[in-house]
Coordinates of C-alpha atoms in Angstrom, one line a residue:
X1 CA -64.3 -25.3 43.2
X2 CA -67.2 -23.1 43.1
X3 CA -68.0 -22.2 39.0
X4 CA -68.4 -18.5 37.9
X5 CA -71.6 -18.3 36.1
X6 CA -69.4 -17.9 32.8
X7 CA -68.3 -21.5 33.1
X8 CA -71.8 -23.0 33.4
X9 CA -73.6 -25.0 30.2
X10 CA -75.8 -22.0 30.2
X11 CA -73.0 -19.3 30.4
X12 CA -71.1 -21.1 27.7
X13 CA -74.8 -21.1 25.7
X14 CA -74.9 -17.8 25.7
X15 CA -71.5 -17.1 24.7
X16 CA -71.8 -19.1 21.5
X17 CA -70.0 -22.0 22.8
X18 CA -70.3 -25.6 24.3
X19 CA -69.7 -26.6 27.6
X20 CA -67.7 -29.2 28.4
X21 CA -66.8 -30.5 32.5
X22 CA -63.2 -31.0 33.0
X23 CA -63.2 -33.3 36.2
X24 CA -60.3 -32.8 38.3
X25 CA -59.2 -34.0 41.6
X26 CA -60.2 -31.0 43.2
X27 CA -63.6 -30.6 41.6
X28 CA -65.1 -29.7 38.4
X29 CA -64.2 -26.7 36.0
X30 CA -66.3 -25.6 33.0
X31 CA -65.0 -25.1 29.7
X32 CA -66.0 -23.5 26.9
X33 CA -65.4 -25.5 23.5
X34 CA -65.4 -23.2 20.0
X35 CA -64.9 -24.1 16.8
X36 CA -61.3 -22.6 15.2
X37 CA -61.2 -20.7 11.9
X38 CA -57.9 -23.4 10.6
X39 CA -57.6 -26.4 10.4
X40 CA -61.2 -26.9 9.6
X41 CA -63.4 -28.9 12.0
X42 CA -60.7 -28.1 14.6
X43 CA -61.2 -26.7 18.1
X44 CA -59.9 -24.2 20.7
X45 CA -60.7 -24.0 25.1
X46 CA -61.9 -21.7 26.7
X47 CA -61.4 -21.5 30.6
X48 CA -63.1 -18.2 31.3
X49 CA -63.0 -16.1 34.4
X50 CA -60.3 -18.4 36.3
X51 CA -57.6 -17.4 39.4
X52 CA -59.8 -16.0 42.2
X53 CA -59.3 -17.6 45.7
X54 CA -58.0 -21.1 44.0
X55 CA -55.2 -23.1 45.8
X56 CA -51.8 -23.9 44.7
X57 CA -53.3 -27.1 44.2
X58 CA -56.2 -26.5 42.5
X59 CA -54.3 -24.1 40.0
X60 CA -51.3 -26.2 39.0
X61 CA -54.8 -29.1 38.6
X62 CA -56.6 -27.2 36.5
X63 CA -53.5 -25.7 34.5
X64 CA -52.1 -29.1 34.1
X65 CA -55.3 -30.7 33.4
X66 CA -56.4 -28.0 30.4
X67 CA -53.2 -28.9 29.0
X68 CA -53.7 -32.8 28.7
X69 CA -57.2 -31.8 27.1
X70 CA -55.2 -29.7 24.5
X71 CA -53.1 -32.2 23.3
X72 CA -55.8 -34.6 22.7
X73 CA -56.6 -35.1 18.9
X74 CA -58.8 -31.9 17.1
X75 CA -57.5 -29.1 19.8
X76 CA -55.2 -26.5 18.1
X77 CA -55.3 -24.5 21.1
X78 CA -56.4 -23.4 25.1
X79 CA -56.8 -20.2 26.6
X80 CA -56.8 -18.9 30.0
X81 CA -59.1 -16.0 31.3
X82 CA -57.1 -14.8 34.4
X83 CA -59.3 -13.3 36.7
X84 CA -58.9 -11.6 40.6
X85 CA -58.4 -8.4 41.6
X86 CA -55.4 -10.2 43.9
X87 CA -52.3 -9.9 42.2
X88 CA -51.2 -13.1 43.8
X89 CA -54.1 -15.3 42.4
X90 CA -53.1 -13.8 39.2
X91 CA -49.3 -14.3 40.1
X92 CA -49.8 -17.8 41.0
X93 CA -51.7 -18.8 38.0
X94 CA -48.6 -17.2 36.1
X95 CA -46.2 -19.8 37.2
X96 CA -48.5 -22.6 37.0
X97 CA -48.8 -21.4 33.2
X98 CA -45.2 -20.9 32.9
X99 CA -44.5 -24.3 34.3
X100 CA -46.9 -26.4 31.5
X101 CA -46.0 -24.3 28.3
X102 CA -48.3 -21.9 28.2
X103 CA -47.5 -18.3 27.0
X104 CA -48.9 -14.4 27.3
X105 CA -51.5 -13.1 25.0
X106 CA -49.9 -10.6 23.1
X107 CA -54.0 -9.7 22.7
X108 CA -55.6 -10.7 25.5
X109 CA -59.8 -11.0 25.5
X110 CA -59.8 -10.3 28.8
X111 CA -59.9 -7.0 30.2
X112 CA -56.5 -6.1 31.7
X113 CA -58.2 -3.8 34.4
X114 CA -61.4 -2.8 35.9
X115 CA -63.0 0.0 37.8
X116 CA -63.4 -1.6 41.2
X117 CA -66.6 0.0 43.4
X118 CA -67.3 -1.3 47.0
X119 CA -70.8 -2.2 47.8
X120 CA -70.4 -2.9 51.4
X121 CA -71.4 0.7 52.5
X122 CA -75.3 1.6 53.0
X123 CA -76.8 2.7 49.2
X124 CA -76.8 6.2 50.0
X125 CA -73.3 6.5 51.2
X126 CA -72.4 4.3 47.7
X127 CA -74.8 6.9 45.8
X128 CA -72.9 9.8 47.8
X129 CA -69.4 8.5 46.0
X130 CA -70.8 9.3 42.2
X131 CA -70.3 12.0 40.6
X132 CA -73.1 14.3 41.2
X133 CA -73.9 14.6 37.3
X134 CA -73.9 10.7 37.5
X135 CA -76.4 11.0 40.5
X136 CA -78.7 13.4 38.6
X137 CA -78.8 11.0 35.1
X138 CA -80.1 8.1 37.5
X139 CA -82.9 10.3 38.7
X140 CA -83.2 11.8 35.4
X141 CA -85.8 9.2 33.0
X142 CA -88.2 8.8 36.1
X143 CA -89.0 12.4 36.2
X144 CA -89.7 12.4 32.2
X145 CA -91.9 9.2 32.6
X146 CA -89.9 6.5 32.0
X147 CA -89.6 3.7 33.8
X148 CA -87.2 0.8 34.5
X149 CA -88.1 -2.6 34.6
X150 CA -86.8 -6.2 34.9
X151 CA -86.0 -7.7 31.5
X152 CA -87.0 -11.4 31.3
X153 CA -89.3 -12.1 28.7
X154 CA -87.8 -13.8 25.0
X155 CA -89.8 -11.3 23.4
X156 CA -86.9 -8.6 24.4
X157 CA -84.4 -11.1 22.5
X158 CA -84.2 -9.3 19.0
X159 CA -84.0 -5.6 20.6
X160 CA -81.0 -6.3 23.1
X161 CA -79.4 -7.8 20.6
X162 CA -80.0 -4.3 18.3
X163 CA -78.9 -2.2 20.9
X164 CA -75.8 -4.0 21.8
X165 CA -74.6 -3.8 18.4
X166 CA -75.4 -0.2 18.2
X167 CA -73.5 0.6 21.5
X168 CA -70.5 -1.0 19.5
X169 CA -71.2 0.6 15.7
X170 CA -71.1 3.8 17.3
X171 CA -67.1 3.0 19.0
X172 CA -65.9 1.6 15.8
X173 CA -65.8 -1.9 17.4
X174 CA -67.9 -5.5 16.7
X175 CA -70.3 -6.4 19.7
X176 CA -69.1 -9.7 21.0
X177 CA -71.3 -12.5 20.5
X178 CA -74.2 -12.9 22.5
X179 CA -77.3 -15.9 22.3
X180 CA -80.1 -13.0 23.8
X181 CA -82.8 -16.0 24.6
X182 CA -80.1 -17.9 26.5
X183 CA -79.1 -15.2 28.2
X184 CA -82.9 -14.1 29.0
X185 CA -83.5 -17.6 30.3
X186 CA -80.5 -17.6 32.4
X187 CA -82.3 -14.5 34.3
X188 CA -85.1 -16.6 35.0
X189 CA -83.6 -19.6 36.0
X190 CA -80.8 -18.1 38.2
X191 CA -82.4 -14.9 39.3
X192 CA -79.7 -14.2 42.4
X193 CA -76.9 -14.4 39.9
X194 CA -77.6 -12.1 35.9
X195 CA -80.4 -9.9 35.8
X196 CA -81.1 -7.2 33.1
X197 CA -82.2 -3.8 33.5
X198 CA -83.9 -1.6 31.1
X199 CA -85.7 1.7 30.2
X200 CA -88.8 1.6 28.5
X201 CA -90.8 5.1 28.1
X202 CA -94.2 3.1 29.8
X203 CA -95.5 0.7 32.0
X204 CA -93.0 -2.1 30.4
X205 CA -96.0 -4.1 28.8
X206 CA -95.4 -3.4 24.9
X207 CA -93.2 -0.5 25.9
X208 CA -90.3 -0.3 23.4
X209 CA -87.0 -1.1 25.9
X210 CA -84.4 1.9 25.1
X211 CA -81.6 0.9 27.1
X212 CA -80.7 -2.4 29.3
X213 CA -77.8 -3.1 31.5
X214 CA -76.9 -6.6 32.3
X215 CA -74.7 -8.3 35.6
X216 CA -73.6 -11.4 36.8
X217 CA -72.6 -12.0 40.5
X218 CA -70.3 -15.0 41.2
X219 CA -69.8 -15.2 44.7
X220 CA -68.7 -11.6 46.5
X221 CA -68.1 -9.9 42.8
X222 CA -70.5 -8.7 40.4
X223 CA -69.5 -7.9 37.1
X224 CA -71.2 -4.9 34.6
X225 CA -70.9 -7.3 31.4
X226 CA -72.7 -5.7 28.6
X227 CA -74.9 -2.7 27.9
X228 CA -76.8 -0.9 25.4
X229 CA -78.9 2.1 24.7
X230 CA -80.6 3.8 21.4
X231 CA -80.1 7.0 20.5
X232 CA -82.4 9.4 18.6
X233 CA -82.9 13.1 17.5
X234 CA -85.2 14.5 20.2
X235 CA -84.5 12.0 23.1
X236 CA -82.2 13.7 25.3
X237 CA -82.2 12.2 28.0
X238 CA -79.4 9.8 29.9
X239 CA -80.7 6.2 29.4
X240 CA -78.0 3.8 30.7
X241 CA -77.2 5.2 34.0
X242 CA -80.4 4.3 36.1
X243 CA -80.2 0.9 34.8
X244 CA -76.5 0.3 35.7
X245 CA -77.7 2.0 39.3
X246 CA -80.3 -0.7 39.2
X247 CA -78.4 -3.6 38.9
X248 CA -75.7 -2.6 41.0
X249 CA -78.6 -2.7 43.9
X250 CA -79.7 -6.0 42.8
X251 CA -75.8 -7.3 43.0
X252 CA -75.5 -5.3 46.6
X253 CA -78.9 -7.1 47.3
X254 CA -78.0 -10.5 46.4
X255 CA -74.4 -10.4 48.5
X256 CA -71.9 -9.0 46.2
X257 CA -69.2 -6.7 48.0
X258 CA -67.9 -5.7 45.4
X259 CA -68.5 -4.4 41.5
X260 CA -66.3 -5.0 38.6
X261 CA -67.3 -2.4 36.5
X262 CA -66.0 -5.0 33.0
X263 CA -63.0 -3.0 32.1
X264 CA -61.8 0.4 31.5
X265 CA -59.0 2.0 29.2
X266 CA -57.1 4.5 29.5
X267 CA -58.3 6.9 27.1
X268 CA -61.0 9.5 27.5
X269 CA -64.0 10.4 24.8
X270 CA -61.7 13.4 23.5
X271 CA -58.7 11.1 22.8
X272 CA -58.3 8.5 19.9
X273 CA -59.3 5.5 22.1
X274 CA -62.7 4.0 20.7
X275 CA -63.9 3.2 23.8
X276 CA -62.8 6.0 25.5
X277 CA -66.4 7.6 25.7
X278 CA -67.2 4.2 27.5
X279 CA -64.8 4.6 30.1
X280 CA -65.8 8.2 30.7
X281 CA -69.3 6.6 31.5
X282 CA -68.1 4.3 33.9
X283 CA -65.5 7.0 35.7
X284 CA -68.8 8.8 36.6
X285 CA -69.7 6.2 39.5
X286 CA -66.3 6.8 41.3
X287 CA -64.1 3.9 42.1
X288 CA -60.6 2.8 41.6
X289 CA -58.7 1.3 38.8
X290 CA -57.4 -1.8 39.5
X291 CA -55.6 -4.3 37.9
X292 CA -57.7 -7.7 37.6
X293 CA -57.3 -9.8 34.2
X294 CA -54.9 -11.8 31.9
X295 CA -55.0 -14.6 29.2
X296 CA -52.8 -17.3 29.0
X297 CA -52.3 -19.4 25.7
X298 CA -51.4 -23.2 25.1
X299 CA -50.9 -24.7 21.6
X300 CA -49.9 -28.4 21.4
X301 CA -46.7 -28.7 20.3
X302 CA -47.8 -31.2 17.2
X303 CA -50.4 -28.6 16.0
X304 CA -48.1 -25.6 16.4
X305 CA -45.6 -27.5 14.2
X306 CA -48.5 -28.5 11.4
X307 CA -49.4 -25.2 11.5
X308 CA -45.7 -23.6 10.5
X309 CA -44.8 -26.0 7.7
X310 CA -48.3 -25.0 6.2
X311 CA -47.4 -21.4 6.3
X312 CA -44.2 -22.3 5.2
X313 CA -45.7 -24.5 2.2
X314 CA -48.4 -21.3 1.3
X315 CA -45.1 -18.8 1.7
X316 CA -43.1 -20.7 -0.4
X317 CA -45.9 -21.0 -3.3
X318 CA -46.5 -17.6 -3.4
X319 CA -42.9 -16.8 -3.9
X320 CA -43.0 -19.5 -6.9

């Protein structure tokens, strides 16, 4: 079993959570380990970005074997991350789930679909299949002086973290979250698998970063994960598209075939979807919608059961 970056110690670091190896016949998988709101000093599992190119075998392993981790003592619950573009990876993890008591998010974390690009073809042919408005923002910051850069340094910690939240303040949603110096140190130590992007107005010394655009590659796949970019009377100028160009080069660059563009809905900036504008964005580099992700939930019987006669008991105060 080859791990996505996501299931690494440093992967889980940055995603607030520790990492824990779940040894299986097959290999190792890496699991994320969060603390649950109820009971207190509870936890839930996390198997994130799980399905693609796995064997019978190795699913109905690791299924199984997430399973006999939930049911040990202090676990109220595991989750599933589903992830392939191949309906029957995702198909097969299904049944495995189905088989060991698992059930369907009814509100899955994971994105159900994805705009898929192909990076196989020569960078100009991949350029030629933008939108030509797309192709003019990339082009667009250089010839007003501003640069992008590599973003490595902890000193850029405190401002992705600003304009992360801002990208989600201004959709009405709450910016996932993210440990910035993990995530910064993970670019230097793994350099052929995340890398940020940003826009700075100078040379990228002391330059104050505007944008950034961050991508992890696991095997063949890169994924567009998060993104931010300020916005200000005056500055009218495209800030997140040269970036996003930038790192799907350095994904094309390090062997990635293909680019998972990290969701899309169906809504448009014009309807009532918050994220529509977000989607519109992502339209812009062509591609193809395809359907990629799922979540599957476990909860251990015992715990499930402790759970309802506690809502029961609360229920049946109240009514007192």
């Amino acid at each position: 079993m080859s791990l996505p970056l996501q299931q690494t110690a440093i992967g889980c670091a940055w995603r607030g959570a520790q990492h824990l190896d779940l040894r299986l016949p097959e290999g190792t998988l890496g699991i994320e380990v969060m603390r649950a709101r109820f009971p207190p000093g509870s936890r839930i599992l996390r198997l994130p970005r799980f399905g693609r190119g796995y064997s019978t075998d190795e699913v109905t392993s690791a299924v199984r074997g997430l399973r006999e981790l939930a049911d040990r003592p202090g676990f109220v619950r595991a989750h599933i991350e589903v992830w392939s573009e191949r309906e029957s990876d995702r198909a097969q993890v299904a049944r495995a789930c189905e088989a060991e008591g698992y059930f369907r998010a009814e509100q899955p974390r994971m994105y159900p679909r994805t705009l898929w690009i192909d990076l196989e073809p020569e960078e100009d042919r991949i350029l030629a299949g933008f939108r030509a408005t797309a192709r003019r923002h990339i082009r667009a910051p250089s010839k007003k002086g501003f640069v992008t850069i590599p973003v490595t340094s902890p000193r850029h910690a405190e401002r992705l973290d600003e304009l992360h939240r801002a990208a989600f303040d201004r959709s009405g949603g709450e910016a996932p979250f993210v440990d910035w110096k993990a995530t910064l140190l993970a670019t230097r130590l793994h350099p052929d698998r995340v890398t940020i992007r940003g826009i700075t107005r100078g040379d990228g010394g002391d330059s104050e970063l505007l944008s950034f655009a961050l991508a992890v590659r696991n095997g063949e796949v890169a994924e567009y994960l998060h993104a931010g970019s300020v916005r200000r009377p005056g500055l009218r100028i495209p800030l997140l598209y040269a970036p996003t160009w930038e790192i799907m080069r350095w994904a094309k660059s390090h062997g990635a075939l293909a680019w998972d563009f990290g969701g899309i809905t169906p809504g448009t900036a014009e309807d009532d979807d918050p994220r529509g504008g977000i989607s519109d964005f992502k339209r812009y580099f062509g591609g193809e919608v395809r359907e990629v992700g799922e979540e599957w939930v476990y909860e251990p019987v015992g715990v499930a059961a402790g759970l309802a006669r506690a809502a029961h008991r609360v229920k049946s105060v109240i009514l007192e």
